[in-house]
Short mmCIF file of C-alpha atoms and ligand atoms in Angstrom, two decimals:
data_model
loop_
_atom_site.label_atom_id
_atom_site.label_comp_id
_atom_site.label_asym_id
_atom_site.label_seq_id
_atom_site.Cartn_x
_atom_site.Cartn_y
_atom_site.Cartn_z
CA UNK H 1418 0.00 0.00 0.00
CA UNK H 1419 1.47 3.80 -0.96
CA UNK H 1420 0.17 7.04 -0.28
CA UNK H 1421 1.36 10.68 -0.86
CA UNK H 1422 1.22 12.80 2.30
CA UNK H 1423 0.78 16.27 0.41
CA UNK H 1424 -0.12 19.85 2.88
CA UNK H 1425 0.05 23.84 2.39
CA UNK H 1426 -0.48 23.98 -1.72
CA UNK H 1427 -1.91 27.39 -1.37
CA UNK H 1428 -3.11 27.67 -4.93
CA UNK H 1429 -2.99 30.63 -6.57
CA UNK H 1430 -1.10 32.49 -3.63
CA UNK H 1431 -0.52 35.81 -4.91
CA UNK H 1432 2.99 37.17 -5.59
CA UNK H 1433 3.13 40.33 -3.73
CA UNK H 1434 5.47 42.98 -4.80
CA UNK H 1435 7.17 41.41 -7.33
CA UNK H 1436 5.97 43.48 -10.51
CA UNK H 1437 8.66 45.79 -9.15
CA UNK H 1438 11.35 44.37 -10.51
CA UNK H 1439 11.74 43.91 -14.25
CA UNK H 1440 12.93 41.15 -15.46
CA UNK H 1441 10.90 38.84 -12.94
CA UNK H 1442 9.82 35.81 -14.38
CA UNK H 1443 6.40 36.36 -13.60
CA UNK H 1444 4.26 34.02 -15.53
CA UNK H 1445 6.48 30.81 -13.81
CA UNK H 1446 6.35 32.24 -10.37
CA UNK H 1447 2.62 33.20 -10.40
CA UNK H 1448 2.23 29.71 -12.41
CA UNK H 1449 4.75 27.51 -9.77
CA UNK H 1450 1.88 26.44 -7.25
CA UNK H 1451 -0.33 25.24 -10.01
CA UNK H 1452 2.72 23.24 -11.86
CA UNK H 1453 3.41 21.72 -7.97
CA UNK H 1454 0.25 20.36 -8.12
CA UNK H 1455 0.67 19.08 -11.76
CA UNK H 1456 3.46 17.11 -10.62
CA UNK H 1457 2.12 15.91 -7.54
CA UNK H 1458 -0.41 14.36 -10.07
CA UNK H 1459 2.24 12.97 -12.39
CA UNK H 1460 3.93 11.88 -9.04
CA UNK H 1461 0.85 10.15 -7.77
CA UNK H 1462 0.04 8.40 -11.17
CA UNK H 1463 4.07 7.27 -12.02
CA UNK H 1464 3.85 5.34 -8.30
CA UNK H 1465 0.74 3.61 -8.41
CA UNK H 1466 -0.31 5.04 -5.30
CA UNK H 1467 -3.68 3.94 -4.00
CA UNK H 1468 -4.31 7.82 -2.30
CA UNK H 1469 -3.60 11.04 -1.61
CA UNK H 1470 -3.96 13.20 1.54
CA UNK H 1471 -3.62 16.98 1.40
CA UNK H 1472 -3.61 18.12 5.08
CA UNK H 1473 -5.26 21.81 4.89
CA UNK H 1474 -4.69 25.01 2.94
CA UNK H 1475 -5.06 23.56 -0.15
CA UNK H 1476 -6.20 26.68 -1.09
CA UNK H 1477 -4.43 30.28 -0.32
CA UNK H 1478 -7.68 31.59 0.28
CA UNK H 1479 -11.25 32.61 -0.72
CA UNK H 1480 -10.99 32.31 -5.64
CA UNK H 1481 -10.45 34.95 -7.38
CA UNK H 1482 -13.17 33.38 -9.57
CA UNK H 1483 -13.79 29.73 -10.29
CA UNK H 1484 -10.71 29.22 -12.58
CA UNK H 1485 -8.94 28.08 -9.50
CA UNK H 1486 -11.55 25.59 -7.98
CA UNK H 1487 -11.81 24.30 -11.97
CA UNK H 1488 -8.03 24.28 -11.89
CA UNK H 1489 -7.37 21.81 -9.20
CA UNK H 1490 -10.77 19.83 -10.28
CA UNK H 1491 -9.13 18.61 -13.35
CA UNK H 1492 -6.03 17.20 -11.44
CA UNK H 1493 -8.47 15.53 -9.14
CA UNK H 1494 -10.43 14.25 -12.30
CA UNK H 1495 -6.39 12.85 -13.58
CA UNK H 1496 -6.73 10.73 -10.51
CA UNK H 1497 -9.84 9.71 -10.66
CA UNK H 1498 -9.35 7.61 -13.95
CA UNK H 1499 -6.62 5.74 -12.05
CA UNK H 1500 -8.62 5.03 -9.43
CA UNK H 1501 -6.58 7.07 -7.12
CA UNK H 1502 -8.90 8.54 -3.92
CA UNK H 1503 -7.87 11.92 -2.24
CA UNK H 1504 -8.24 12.76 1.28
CA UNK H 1505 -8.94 16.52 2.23
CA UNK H 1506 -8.75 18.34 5.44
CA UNK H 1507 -9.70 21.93 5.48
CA UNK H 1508 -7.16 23.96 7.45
CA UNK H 1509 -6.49 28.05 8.37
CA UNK H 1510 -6.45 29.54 4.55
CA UNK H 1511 -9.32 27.31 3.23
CA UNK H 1512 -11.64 26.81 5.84
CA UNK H 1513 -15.27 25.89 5.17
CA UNK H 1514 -15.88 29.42 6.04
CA UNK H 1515 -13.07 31.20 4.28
CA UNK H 1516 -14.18 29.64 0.57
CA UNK H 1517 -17.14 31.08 -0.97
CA UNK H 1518 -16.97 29.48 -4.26
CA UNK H 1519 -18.08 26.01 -5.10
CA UNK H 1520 -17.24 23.48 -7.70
CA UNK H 1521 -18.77 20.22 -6.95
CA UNK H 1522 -15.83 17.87 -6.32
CA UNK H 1523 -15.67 14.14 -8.34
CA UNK H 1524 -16.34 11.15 -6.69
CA UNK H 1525 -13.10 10.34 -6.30
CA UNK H 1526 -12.62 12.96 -3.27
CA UNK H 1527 -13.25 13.09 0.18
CA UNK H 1528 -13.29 16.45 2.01
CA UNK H 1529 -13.74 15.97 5.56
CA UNK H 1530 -16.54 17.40 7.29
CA UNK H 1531 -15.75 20.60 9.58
CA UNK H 1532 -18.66 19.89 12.64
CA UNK H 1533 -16.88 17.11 13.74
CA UNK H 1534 -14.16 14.68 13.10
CA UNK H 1535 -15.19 11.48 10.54
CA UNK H 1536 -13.29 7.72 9.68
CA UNK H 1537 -13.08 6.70 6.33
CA UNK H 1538 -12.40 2.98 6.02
CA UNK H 1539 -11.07 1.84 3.08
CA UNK H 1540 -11.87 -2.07 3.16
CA UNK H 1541 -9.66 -3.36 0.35
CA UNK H 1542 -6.73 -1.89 2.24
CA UNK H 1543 -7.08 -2.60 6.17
CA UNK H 1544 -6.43 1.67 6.09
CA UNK H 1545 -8.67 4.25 8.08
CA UNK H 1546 -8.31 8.18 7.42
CA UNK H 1547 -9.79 9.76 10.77
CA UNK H 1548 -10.02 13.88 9.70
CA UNK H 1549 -11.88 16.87 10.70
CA UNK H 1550 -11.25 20.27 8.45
CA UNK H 1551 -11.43 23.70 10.10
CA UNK H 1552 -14.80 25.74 10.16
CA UNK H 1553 -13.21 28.67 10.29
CA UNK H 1554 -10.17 30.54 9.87
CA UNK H 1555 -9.36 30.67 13.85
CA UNK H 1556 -9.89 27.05 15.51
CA UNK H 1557 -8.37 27.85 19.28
CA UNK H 1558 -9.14 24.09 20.17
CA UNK H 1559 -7.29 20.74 20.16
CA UNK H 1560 -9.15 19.15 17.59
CA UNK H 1561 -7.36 15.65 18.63
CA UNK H 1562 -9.35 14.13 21.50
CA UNK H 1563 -12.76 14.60 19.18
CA UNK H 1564 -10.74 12.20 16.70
CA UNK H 1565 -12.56 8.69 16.63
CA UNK H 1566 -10.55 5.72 18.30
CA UNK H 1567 -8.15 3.59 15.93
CA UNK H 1568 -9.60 0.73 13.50
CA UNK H 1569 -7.99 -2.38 15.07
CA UNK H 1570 -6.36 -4.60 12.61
CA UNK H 1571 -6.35 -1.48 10.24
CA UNK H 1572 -3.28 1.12 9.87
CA UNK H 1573 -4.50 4.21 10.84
CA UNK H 1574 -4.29 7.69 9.51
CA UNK H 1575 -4.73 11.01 11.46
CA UNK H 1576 -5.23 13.91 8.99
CA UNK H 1577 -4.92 17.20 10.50
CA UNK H 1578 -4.21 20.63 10.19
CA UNK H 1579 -2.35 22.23 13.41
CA UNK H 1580 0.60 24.19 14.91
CA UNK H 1581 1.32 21.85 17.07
CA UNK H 1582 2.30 23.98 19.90
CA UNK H 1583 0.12 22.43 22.33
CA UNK H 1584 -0.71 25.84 23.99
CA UNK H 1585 -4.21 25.19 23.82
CA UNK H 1586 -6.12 28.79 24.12
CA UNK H 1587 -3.24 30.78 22.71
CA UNK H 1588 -3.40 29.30 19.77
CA UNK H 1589 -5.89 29.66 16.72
CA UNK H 1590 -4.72 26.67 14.36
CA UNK H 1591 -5.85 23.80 16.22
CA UNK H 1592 -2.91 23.03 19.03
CA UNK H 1593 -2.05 19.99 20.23
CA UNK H 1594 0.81 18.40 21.37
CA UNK H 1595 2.79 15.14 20.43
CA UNK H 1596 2.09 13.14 23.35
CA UNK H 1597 -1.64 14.35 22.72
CA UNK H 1598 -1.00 12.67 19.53
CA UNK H 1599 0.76 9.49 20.36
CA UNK H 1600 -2.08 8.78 22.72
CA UNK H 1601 -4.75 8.41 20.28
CA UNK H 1602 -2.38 5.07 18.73
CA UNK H 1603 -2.68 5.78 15.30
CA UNK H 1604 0.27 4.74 12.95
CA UNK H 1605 0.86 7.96 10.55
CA UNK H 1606 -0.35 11.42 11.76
CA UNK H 1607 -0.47 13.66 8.64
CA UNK H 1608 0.09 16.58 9.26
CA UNK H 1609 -0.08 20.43 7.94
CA UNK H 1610 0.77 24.21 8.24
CA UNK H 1611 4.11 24.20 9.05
CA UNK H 1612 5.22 25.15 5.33
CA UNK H 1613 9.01 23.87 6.62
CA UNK H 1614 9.11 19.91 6.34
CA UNK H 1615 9.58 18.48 9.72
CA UNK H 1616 9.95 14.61 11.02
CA UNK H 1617 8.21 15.21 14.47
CA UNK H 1618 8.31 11.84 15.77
CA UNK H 1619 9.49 8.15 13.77
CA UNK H 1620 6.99 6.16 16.01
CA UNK H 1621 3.74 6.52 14.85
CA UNK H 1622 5.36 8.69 11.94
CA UNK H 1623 4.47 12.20 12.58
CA UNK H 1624 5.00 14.40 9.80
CA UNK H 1625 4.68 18.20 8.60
CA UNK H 1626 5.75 17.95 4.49
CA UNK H 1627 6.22 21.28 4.33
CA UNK H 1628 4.53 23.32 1.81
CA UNK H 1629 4.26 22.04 -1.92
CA UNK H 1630 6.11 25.20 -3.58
CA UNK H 1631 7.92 27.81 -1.89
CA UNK H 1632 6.12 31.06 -2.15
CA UNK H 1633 8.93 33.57 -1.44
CA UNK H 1634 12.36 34.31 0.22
CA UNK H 1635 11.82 32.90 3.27
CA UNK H 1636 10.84 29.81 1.86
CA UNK H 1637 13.93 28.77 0.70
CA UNK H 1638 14.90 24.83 -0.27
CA UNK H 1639 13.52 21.94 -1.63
CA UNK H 1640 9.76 21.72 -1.42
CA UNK H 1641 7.62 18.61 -1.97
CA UNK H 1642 5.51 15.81 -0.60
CA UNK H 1643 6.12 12.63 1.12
CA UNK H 1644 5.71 9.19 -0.59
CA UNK H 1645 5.00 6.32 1.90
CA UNK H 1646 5.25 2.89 1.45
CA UNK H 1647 3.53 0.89 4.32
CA UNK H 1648 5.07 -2.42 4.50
CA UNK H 1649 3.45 -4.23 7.01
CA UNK H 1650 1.92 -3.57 10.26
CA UNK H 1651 3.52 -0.67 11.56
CA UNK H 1652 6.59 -0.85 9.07
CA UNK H 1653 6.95 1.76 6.58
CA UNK H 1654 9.47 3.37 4.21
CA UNK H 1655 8.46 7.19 3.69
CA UNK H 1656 10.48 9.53 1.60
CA UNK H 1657 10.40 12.99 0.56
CA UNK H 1658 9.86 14.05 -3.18
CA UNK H 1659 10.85 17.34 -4.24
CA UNK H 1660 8.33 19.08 -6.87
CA UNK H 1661 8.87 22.86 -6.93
CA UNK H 1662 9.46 24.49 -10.08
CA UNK H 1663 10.71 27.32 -8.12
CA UNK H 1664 13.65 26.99 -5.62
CA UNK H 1665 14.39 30.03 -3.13
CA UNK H 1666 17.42 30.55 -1.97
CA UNK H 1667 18.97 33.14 0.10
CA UNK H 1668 23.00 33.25 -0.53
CA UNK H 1669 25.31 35.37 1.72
CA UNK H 1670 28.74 36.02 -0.22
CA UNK H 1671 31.26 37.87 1.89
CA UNK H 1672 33.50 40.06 -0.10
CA UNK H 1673 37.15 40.75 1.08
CA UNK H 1674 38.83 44.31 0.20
CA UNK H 1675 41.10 43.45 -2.45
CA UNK H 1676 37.50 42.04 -4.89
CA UNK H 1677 37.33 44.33 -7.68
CA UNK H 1678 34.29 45.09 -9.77
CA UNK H 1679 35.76 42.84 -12.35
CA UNK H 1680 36.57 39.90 -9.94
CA UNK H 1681 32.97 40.51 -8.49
CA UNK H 1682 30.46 38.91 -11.21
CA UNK H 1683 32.96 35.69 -11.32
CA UNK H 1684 33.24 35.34 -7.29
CA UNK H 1685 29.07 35.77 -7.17
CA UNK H 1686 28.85 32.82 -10.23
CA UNK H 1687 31.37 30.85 -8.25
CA UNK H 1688 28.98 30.50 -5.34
CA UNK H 1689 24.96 30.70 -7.24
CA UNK H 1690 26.82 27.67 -9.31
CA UNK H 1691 27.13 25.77 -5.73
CA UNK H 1692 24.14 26.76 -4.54
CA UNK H 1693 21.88 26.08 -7.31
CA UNK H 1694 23.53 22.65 -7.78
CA UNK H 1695 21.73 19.33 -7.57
CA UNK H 1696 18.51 21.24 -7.61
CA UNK H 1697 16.96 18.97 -10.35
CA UNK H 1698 14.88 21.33 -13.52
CA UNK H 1699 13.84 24.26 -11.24
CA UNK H 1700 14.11 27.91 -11.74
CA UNK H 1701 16.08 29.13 -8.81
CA UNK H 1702 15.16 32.57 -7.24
CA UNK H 1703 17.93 34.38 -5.24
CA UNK H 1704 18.14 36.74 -2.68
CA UNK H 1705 22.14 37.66 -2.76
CA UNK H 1706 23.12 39.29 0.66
CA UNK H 1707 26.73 41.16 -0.21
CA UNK H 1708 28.63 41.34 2.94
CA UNK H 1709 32.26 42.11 4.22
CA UNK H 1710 34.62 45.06 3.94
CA UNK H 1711 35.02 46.16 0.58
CA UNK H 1712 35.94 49.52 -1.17
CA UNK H 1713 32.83 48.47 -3.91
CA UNK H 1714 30.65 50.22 -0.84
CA UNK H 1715 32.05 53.67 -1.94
CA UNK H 1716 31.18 52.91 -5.49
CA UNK H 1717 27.74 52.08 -4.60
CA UNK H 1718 27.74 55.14 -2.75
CA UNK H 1719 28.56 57.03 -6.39
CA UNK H 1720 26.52 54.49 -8.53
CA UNK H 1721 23.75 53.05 -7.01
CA UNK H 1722 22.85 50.00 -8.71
CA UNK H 1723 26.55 48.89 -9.62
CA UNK H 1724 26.75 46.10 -7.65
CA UNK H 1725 22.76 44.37 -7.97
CA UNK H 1726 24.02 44.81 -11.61
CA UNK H 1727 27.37 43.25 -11.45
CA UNK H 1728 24.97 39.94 -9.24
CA UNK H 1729 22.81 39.64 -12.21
CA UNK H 1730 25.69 40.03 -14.82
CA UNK H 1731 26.92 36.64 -12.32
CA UNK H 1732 23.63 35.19 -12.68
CA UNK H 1733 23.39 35.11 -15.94
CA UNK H 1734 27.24 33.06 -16.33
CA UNK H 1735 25.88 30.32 -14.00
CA UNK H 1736 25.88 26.97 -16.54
CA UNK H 1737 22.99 24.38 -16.60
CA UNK H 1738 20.55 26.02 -14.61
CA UNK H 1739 18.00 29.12 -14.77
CA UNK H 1740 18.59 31.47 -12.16
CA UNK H 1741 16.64 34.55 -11.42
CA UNK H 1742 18.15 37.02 -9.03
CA UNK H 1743 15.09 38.62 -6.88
CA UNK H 1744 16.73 40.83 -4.81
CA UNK H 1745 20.50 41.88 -3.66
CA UNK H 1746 20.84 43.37 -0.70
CA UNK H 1747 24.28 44.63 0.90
CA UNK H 1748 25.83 45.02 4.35
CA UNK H 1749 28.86 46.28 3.26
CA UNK H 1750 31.78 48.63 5.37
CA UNK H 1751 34.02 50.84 4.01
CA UNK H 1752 37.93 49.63 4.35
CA UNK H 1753 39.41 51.73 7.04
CA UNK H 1754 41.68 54.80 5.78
CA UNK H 1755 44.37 53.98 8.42
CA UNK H 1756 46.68 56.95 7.38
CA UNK H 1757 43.53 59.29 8.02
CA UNK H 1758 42.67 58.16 11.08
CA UNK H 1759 46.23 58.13 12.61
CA UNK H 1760 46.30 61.76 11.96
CA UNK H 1761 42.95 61.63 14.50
CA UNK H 1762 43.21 62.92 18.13
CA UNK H 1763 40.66 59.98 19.38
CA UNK H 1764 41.02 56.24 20.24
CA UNK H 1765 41.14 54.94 16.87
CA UNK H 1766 44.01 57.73 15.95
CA UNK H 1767 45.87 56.47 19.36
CA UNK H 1768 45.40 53.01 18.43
CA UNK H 1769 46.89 53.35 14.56
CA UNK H 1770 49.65 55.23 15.75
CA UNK H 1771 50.65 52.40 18.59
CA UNK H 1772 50.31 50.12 15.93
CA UNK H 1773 53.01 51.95 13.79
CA UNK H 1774 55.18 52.29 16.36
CA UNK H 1775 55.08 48.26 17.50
CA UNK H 1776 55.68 47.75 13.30
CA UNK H 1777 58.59 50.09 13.48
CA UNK H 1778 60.14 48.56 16.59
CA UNK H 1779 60.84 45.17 17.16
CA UNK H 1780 61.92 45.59 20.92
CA UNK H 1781 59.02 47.63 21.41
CA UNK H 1782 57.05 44.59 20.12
CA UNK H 1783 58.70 41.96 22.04
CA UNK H 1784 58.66 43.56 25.21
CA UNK H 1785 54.49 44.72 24.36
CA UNK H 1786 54.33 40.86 23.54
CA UNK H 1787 56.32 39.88 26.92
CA UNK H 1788 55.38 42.31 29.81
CA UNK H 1789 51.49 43.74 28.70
CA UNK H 1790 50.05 40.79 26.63
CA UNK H 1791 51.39 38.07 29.35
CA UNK H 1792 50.47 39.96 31.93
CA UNK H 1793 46.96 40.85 30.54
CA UNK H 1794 46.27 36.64 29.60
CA UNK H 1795 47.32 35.85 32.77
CA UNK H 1796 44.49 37.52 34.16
CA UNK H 1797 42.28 36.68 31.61
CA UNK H 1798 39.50 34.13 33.36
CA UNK H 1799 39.88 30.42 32.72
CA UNK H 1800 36.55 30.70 31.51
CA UNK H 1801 37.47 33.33 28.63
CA UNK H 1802 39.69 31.06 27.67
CA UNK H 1803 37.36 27.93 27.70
CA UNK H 1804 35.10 30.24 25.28
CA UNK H 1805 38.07 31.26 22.87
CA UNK H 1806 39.33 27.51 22.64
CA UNK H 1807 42.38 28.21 24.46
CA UNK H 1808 43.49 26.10 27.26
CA UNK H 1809 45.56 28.11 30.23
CA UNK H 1810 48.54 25.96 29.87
CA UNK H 1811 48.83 25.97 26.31
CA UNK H 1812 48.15 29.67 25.13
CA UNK H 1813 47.78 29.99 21.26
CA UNK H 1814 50.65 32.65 21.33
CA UNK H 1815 53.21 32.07 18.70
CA UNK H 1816 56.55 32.08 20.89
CA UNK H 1817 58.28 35.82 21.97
CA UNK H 1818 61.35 34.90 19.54
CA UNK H 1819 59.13 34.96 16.10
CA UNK H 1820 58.76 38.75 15.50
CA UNK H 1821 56.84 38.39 12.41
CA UNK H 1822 53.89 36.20 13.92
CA UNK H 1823 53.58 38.59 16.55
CA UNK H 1824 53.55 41.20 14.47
CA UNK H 1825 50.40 39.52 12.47
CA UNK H 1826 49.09 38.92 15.59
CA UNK H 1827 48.71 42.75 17.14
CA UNK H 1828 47.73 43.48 13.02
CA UNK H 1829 44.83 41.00 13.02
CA UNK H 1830 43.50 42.69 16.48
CA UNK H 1831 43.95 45.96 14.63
CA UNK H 1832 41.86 44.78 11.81
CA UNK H 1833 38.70 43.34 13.77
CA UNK H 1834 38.83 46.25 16.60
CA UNK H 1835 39.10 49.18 13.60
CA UNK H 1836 36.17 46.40 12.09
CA UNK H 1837 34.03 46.77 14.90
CA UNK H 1838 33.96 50.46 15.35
CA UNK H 1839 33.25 51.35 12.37
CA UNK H 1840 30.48 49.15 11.75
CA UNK H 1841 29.45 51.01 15.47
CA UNK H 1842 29.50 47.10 16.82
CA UNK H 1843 31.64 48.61 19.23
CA UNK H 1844 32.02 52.29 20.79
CA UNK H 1845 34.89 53.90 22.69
MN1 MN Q 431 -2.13 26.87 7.59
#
């Protein structure tokens, strides 16, 4: 016996927002919830499985018209001539009372009723579905303990839509809590809402899928459904498919100072091509986050647009897959103008010029290195040093003979204090 566990296909979710940038491949992202579902239906059909359950918020909310209700019909109707059943809990975004339109559903689908949980026994299989959809869009109670009691002899199914934070009254999407769900002894509780896939628990299998197509930046990886095998009683194989035709991603590339505006479009290729990798026929939407200390932050400064040009210049090298870029953002600092800010009468201009003279003076280094930095480690708490990795008998300190690792040593603290203050992480 197979199933597809299936949750959070919001149809026809709207793309907010994204008619503002040109270029967008609009038609596949307002198209990529629709194709999820093709697939799922391709998916279904290629496996032989004997049902589907779709665990709430099918739907994104209340059609536009009835394009979308006819829409998902037909898939239903490609199911239906393979004698494939589907299994349909309402949840938040498509709740009895949310959808005003109507399409009369084929026979070949169950939508479970919304006054109170139902079983569906399938004979032929030993399976019962036990489901109860949402009435409305706010359902502050655990819907759980109204679930009927388990089939014996038959491997049970819990279909529900829920948080899952078991903070009954605080909640408006049906709470409940694993061991809430572990009591009722069911073998698979299907679960939906939570649009990233989780394995709650391995025994019963408790699952969230995750949504069916990532909708926007923060829904970033592989999105799918889960195909379970049930093997015998209380044995199954279960593994996720990926289906998106979308993939979001959200890359942070960290420049260093010495990147040029030339080296920039092959460094940001260099890491979409890992990301995007493995990611089967998708189009891959990016959010680039540009980070690091870089001189390219004045020249953004001057040009505005340089570098979200020079990321889609990159985008468009990257071999063997599509790849849209849908935003770039930057957290950028300036390199620090040491020369200008020796000639400051402040801490950073006292700290530059100390640094100059402990270049200058290899005594004055050695004896910094011997007589203030000892002095200041050896009161440095053992638990400071637990936190850095160092252990108090076996400093990290290069030894007081090697001038030139000492040297890199006082430069590196240079680098992250003069770092830190200018990004005003730290203040003096
Ligand atoms: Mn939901």
């Amino acid at each position: 016996m197979r199933f597809i566990h299936a949750a959070d296909l919001h149809i026809d979710s709207p793309l907010r927002g994204l008619s503002r940038y040109e270029g967008a491949p609009l038609d596949q992202l307002r198209g990529a919830t629709r194709r999820a579902l093709e697939r799922l239906v391709e998916l279904a059909i290629d496996e032989k499985v004997d049902f589907v359950l779709i665990a709430g918020d099918l739907y994104d909310r209340d059609w536009l018209d009835f394009h979308t209700g006819l829409f998902v019909r037909e898939q239903m109707v490609r199911l239906r001539q393979k004698n494939i059943q589907v299994f349909i809990v309402q949840g938040n975004h498509d709740a009895q009372g949310v959808i005003t339109h109507q399409v009369p559903w084929p026979d070949n689908v169950k939508v479970f009723a919304y006054k109170k949980a139902e079983t569906v026994r399938m004979d032929g299989l030993s399976v019962a579905i036990h489901g109860h959809s949402f009435s409305n869009r706010e359902m502050p109670d655990d819907l759980v303990p109204g679930y009927p009691a388990p089939v014996p002899g038959f491997f049970n199914i819990g279909l529900l839509h829920t948080s899952l934070t078991g903070i009954v009254g605080h909640d408006t999407y049906a709470p409940t809590s694993l061991p809430v769900l572990k009591t009722k002894g069911y073998d698979y509780w299907a679960l939906g809402h939570i649009h990233a896939r989780q394995v709650v628990c391995e025994q019963p299998r408790v699952v969230f899928p995750g949504n069916l197509q990532g909708r926007h930046a923060r829904e970033t990886g592989p999105k799918g459904c889960e195909l379970v095998e049930v093997l015998g009683a209380g044995v199954l194989e279960a593994r996720f498919v990926p289906l998106d035709v979308v993939r979001w991603h959200q890359l942070q590339i960290d420049l260093v100072p010495t990147l040029t505006l030339d080296d920039l479009p092959r460094h940001v290729t260099q890491a979409l091509q890992m990301a995007v990798t493995s990611a089967g026929d998708a189009l891959h939407a990016v959010r680039v986050l540009l980070s690091g200390e870089s001189p390219l932050q004045a020249l953004e400064a001057r040009l505005p647009g340089s570098l979200a040009a020079a990321v889609q210049a990159a985008a468009q090298d990257v071999i063997g897959a599509e790849v849209w870029i849908e935003q770039v953002k930057l957290d950028l600092r300036s390199p620090v103008d040491r020369a200008q800010l020796a000639l400051g009468n402040d801490a950073l201009g006292e700290l530059v010029r100390w640094v100059d003279v402990l270049s200058a003076d290899s005594q004055a280094l050695t004896a910094f290195c011997r007589n203030t930095l000892s002095e200041v480690l050896t009161k440095v708490p053992p638990e400071v040093h637990a936190a850095v990795g160092l252990e108090a008998e076996s400093l990290d300190m290069p030894s007081l003979d090697d001038g030139a690792a000492l040297l890199a040593l006082v430069k590196a603290a240079e680098a992250t204090l003069l770092a830190r203050l200018n990004t005003g992480e730290v203040r003096l």
